[in-house]
Short mmCIF file of N, CA and C in Angstrom, two decimals:
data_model
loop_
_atom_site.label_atom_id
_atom_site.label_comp_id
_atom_site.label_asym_id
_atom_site.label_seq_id
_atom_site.Cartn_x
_atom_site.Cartn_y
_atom_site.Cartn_z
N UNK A 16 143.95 150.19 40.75
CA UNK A 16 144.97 150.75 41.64
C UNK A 16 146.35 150.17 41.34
N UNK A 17 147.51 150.89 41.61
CA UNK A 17 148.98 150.38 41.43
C UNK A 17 148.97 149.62 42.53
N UNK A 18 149.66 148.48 41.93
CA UNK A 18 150.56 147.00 42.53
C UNK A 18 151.58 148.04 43.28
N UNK A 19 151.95 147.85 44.68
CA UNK A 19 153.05 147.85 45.01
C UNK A 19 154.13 147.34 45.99
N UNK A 20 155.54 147.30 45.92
CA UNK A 20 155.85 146.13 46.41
C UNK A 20 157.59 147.28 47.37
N UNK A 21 157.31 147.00 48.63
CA UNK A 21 158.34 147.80 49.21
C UNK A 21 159.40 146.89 50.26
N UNK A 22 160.37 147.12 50.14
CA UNK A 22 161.17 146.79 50.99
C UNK A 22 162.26 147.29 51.97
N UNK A 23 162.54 147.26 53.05
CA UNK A 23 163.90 147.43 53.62
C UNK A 23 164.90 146.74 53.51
N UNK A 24 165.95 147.37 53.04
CA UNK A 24 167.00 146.56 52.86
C UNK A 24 168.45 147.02 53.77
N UNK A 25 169.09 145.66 54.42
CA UNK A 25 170.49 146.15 55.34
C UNK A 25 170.63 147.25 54.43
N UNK A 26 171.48 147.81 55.87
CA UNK A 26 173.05 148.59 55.59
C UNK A 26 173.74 148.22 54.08
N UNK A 27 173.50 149.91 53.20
CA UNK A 27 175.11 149.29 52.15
C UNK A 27 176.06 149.13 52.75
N UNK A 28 176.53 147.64 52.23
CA UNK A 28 177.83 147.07 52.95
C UNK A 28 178.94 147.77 51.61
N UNK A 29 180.17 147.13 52.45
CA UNK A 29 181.38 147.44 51.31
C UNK A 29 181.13 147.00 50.07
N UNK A 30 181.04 145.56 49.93
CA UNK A 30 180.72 144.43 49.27
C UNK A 30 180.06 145.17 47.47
N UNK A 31 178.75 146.35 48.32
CA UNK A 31 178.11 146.82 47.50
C UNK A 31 178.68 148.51 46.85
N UNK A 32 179.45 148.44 47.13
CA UNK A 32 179.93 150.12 47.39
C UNK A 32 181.40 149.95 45.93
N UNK A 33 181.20 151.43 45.15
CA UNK A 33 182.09 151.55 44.09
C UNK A 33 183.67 152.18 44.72
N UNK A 34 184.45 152.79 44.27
CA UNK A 34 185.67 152.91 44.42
C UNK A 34 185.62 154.41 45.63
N UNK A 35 184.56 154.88 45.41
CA UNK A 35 183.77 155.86 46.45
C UNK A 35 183.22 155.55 47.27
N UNK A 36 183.09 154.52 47.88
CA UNK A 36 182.62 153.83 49.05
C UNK A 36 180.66 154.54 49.00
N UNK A 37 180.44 154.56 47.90
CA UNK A 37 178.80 154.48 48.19
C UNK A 37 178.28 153.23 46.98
N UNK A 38 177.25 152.61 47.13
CA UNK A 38 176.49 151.97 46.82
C UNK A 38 176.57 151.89 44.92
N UNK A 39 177.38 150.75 44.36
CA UNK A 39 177.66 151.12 43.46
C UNK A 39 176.20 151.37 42.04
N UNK A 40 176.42 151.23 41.20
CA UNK A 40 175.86 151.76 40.09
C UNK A 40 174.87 150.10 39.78
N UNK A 41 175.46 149.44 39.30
CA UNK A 41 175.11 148.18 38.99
C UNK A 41 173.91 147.30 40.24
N UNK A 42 174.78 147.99 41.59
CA UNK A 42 173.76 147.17 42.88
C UNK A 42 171.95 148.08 42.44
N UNK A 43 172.24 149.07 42.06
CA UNK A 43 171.12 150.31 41.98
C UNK A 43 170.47 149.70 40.80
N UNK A 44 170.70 149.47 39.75
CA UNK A 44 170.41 148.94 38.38
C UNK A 44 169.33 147.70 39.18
N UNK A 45 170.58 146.35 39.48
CA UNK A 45 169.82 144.95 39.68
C UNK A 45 168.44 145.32 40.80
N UNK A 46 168.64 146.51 41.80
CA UNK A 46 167.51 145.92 42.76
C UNK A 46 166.29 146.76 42.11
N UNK A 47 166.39 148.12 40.56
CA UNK A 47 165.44 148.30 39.79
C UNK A 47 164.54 147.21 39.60
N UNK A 48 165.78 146.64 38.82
CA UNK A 48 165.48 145.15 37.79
C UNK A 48 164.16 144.36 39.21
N UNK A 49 164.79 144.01 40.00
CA UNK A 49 164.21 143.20 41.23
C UNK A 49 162.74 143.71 41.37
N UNK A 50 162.48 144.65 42.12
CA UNK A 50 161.75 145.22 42.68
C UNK A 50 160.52 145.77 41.67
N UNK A 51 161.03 146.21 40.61
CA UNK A 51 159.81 146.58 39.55
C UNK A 51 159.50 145.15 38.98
N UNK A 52 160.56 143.84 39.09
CA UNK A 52 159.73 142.55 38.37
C UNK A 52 158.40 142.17 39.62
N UNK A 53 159.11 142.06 40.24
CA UNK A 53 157.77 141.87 41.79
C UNK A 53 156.85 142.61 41.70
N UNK A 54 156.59 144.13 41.54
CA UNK A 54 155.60 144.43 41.47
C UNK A 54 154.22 143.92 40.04
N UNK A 55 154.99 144.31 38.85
CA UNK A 55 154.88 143.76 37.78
C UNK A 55 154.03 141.98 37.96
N UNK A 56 154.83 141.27 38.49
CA UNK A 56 154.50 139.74 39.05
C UNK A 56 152.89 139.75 39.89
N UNK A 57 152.92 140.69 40.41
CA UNK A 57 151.89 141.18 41.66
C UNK A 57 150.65 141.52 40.64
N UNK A 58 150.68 141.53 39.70
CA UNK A 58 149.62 142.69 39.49
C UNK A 58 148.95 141.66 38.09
N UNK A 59 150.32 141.25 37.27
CA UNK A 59 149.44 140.36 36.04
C UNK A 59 149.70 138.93 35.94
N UNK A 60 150.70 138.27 36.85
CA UNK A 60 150.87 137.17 37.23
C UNK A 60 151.05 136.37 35.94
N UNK A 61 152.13 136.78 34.86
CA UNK A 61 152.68 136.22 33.83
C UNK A 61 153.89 136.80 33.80
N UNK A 62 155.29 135.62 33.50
CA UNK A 62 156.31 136.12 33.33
C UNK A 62 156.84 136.97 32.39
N UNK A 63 157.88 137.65 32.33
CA UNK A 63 158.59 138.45 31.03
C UNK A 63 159.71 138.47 31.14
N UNK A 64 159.87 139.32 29.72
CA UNK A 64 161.51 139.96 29.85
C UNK A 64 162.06 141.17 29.72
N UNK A 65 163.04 141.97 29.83
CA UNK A 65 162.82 143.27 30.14
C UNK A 65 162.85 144.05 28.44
N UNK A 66 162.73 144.80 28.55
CA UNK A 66 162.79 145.31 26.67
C UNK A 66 163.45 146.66 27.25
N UNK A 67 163.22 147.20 28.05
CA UNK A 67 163.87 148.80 28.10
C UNK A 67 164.37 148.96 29.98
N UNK A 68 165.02 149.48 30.18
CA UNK A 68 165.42 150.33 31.77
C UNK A 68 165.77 151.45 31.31
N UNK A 69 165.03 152.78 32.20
CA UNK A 69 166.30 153.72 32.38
C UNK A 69 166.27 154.08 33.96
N UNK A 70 167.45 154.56 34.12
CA UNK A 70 167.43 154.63 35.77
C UNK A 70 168.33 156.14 36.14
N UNK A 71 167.67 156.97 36.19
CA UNK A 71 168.72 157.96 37.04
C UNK A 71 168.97 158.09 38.28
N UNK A 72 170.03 158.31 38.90
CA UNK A 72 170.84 158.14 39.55
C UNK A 72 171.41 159.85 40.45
N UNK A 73 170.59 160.21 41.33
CA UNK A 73 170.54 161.39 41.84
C UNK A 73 171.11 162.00 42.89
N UNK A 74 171.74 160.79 44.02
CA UNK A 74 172.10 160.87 45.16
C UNK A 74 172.93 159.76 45.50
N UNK A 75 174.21 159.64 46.10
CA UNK A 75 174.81 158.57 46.84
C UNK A 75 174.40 158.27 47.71
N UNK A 76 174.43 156.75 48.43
CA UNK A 76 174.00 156.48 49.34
C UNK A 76 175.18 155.60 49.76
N UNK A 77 175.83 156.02 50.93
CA UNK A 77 177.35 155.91 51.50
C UNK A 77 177.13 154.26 52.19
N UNK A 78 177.86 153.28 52.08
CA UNK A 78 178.29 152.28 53.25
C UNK A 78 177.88 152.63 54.04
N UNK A 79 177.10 151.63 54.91
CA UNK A 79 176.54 151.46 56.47
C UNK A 79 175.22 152.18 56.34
N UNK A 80 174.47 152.79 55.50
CA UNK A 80 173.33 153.57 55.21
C UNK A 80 171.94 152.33 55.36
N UNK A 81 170.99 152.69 55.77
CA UNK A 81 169.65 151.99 54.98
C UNK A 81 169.32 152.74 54.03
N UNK A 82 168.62 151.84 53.40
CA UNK A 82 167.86 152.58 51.58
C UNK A 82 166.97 151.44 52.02
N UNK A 83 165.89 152.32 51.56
CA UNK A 83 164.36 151.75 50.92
C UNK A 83 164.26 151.77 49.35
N UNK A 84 163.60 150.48 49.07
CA UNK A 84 163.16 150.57 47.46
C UNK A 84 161.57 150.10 47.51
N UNK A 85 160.95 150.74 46.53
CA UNK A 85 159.77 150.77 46.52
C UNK A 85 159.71 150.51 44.70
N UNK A 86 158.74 149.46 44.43
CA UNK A 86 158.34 149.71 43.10
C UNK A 86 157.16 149.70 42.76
N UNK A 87 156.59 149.68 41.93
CA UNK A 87 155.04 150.25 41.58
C UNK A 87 155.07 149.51 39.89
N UNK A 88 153.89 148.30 39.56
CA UNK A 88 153.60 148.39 38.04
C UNK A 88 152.36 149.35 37.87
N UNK A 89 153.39 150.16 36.92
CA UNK A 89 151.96 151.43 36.46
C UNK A 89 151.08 150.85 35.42
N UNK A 90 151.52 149.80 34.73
CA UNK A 90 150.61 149.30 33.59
C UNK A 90 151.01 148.21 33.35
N UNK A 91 149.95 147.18 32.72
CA UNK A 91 149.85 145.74 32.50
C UNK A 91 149.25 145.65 32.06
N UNK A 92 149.67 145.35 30.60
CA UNK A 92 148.76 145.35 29.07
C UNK A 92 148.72 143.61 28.80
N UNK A 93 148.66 143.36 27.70
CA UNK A 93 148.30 142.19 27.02
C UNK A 93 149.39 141.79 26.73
N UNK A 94 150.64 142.47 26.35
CA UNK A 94 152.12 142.15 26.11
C UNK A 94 153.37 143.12 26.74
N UNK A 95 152.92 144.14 26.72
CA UNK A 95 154.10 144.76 28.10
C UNK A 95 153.50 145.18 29.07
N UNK A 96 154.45 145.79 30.00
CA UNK A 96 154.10 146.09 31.59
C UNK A 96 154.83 147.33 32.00
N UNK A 97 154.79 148.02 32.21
CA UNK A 97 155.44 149.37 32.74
C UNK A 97 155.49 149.30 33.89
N UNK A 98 156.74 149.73 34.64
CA UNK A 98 156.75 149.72 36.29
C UNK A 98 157.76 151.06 36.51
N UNK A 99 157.92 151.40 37.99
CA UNK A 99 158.67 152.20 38.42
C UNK A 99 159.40 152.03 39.82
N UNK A 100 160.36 152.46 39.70
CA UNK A 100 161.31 152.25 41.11
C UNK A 100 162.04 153.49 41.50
N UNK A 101 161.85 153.96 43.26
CA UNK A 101 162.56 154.40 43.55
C UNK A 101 163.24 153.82 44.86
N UNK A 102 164.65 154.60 45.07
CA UNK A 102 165.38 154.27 46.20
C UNK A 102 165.52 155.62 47.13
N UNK A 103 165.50 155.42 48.15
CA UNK A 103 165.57 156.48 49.20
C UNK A 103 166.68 155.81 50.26
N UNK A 104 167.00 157.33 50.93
CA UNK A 104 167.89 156.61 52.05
C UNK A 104 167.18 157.37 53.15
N UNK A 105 167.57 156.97 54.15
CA UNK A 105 166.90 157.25 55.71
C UNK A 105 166.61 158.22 56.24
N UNK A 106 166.84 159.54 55.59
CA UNK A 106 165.94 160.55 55.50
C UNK A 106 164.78 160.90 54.50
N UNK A 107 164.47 159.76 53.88
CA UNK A 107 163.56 160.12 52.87
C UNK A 107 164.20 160.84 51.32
N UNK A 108 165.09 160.77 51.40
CA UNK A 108 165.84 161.50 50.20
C UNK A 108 165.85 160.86 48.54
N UNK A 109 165.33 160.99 48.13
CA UNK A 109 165.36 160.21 46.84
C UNK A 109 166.61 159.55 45.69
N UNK A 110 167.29 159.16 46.01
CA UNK A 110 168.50 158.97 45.92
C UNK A 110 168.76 158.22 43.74
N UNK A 111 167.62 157.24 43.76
CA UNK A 111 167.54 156.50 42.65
C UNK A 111 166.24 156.11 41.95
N UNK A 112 166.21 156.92 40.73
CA UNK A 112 164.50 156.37 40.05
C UNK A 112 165.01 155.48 38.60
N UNK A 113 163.79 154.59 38.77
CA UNK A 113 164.17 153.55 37.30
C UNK A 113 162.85 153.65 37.31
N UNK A 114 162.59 153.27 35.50
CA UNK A 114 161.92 152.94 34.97
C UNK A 114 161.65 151.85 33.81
N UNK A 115 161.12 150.71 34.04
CA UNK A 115 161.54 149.50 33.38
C UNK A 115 160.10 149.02 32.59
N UNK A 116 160.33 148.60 31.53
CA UNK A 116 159.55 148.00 30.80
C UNK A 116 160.05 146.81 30.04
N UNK A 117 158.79 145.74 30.34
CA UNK A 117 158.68 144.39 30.28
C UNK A 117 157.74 143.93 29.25
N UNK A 118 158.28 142.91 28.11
CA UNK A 118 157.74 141.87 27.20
C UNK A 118 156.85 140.72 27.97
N UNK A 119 155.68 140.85 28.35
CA UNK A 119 154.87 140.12 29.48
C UNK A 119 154.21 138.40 28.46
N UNK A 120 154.94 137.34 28.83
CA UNK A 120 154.50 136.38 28.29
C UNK A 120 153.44 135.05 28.85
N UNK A 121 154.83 134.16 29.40
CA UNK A 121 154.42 132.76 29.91
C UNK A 121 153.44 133.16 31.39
N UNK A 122 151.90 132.44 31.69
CA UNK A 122 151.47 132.57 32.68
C UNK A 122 152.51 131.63 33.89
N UNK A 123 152.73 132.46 35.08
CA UNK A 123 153.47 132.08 36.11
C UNK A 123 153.02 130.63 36.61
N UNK A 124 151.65 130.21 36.64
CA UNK A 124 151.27 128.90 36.77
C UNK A 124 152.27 127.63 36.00
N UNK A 125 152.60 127.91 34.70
CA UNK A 125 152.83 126.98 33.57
C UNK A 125 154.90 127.52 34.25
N UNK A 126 155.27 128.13 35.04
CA UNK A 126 156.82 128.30 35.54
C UNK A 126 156.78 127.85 37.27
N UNK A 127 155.47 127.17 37.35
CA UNK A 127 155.50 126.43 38.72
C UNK A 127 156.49 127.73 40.05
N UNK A 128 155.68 129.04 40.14
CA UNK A 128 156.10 130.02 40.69
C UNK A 128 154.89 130.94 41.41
N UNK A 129 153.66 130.56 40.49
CA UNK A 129 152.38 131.21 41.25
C UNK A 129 152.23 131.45 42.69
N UNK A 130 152.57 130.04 43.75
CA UNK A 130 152.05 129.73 45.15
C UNK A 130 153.00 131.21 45.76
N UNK A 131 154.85 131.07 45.07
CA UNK A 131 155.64 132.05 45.85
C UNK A 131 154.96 133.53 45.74
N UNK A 132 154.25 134.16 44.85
CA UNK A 132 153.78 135.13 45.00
C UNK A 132 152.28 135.45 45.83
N UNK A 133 151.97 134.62 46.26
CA UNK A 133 150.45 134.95 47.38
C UNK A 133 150.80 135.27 48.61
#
């Protein structure tokens, strides 16, 4: 079965928001990056590094909004890991999908990080 790992996250603040006052490009990128490593973490419990992202980008999601991100590792091989991420905002709207793949190495035991994931 898919690992998966979901969260709520505040209101986009300003802080996070491009010259258009929605949720910029880069905040959408890092919480890919985030959210598909956690799941990924969840499922083969050895660290990596990323080898590929792509992320499209379908919908704004304005300041003061909630967004949900959800990620999922679809696969966890012997040396990479495939995962997926989407973002929604508070109607369910699909706003942001990534897809990230990971160089899966060092066991998380030997990076003294195992206990934070149980």
């Amino acid at each position: 079965p898919k690992q998966w790992y979901q969260r709520r996250v505040r209101a986009v603040e300003k802080g996070d928001s491009n010259v258009y006052g929605t949720m910029h490009g880069g905040l959408g990128a890092s919480l890919v990056d985030l959210c598909s490593t956690v799941a990924i973490l969840s499922k083969c419990k050895r660290w990596g590094v990323s080898t590929d992202m792509q992320i499209s980008y379908l919908k704004a999601a304005p300041v003061g909004k909630d967004i949900t991100i959800v990620g999922q590792c679809d696969r966890a091989g012997k040396t990479l890991a495939f995962s997926s991420c989407f973002i929604y905002n508070e109607n369910g709207d699909l706003l942001l999908k990534g897809q990230h793949t990971k160089f899966m190495g060092t066991p998380l035991v030997d990076l003294e990080l195992d206990d934070e994931l149980d």
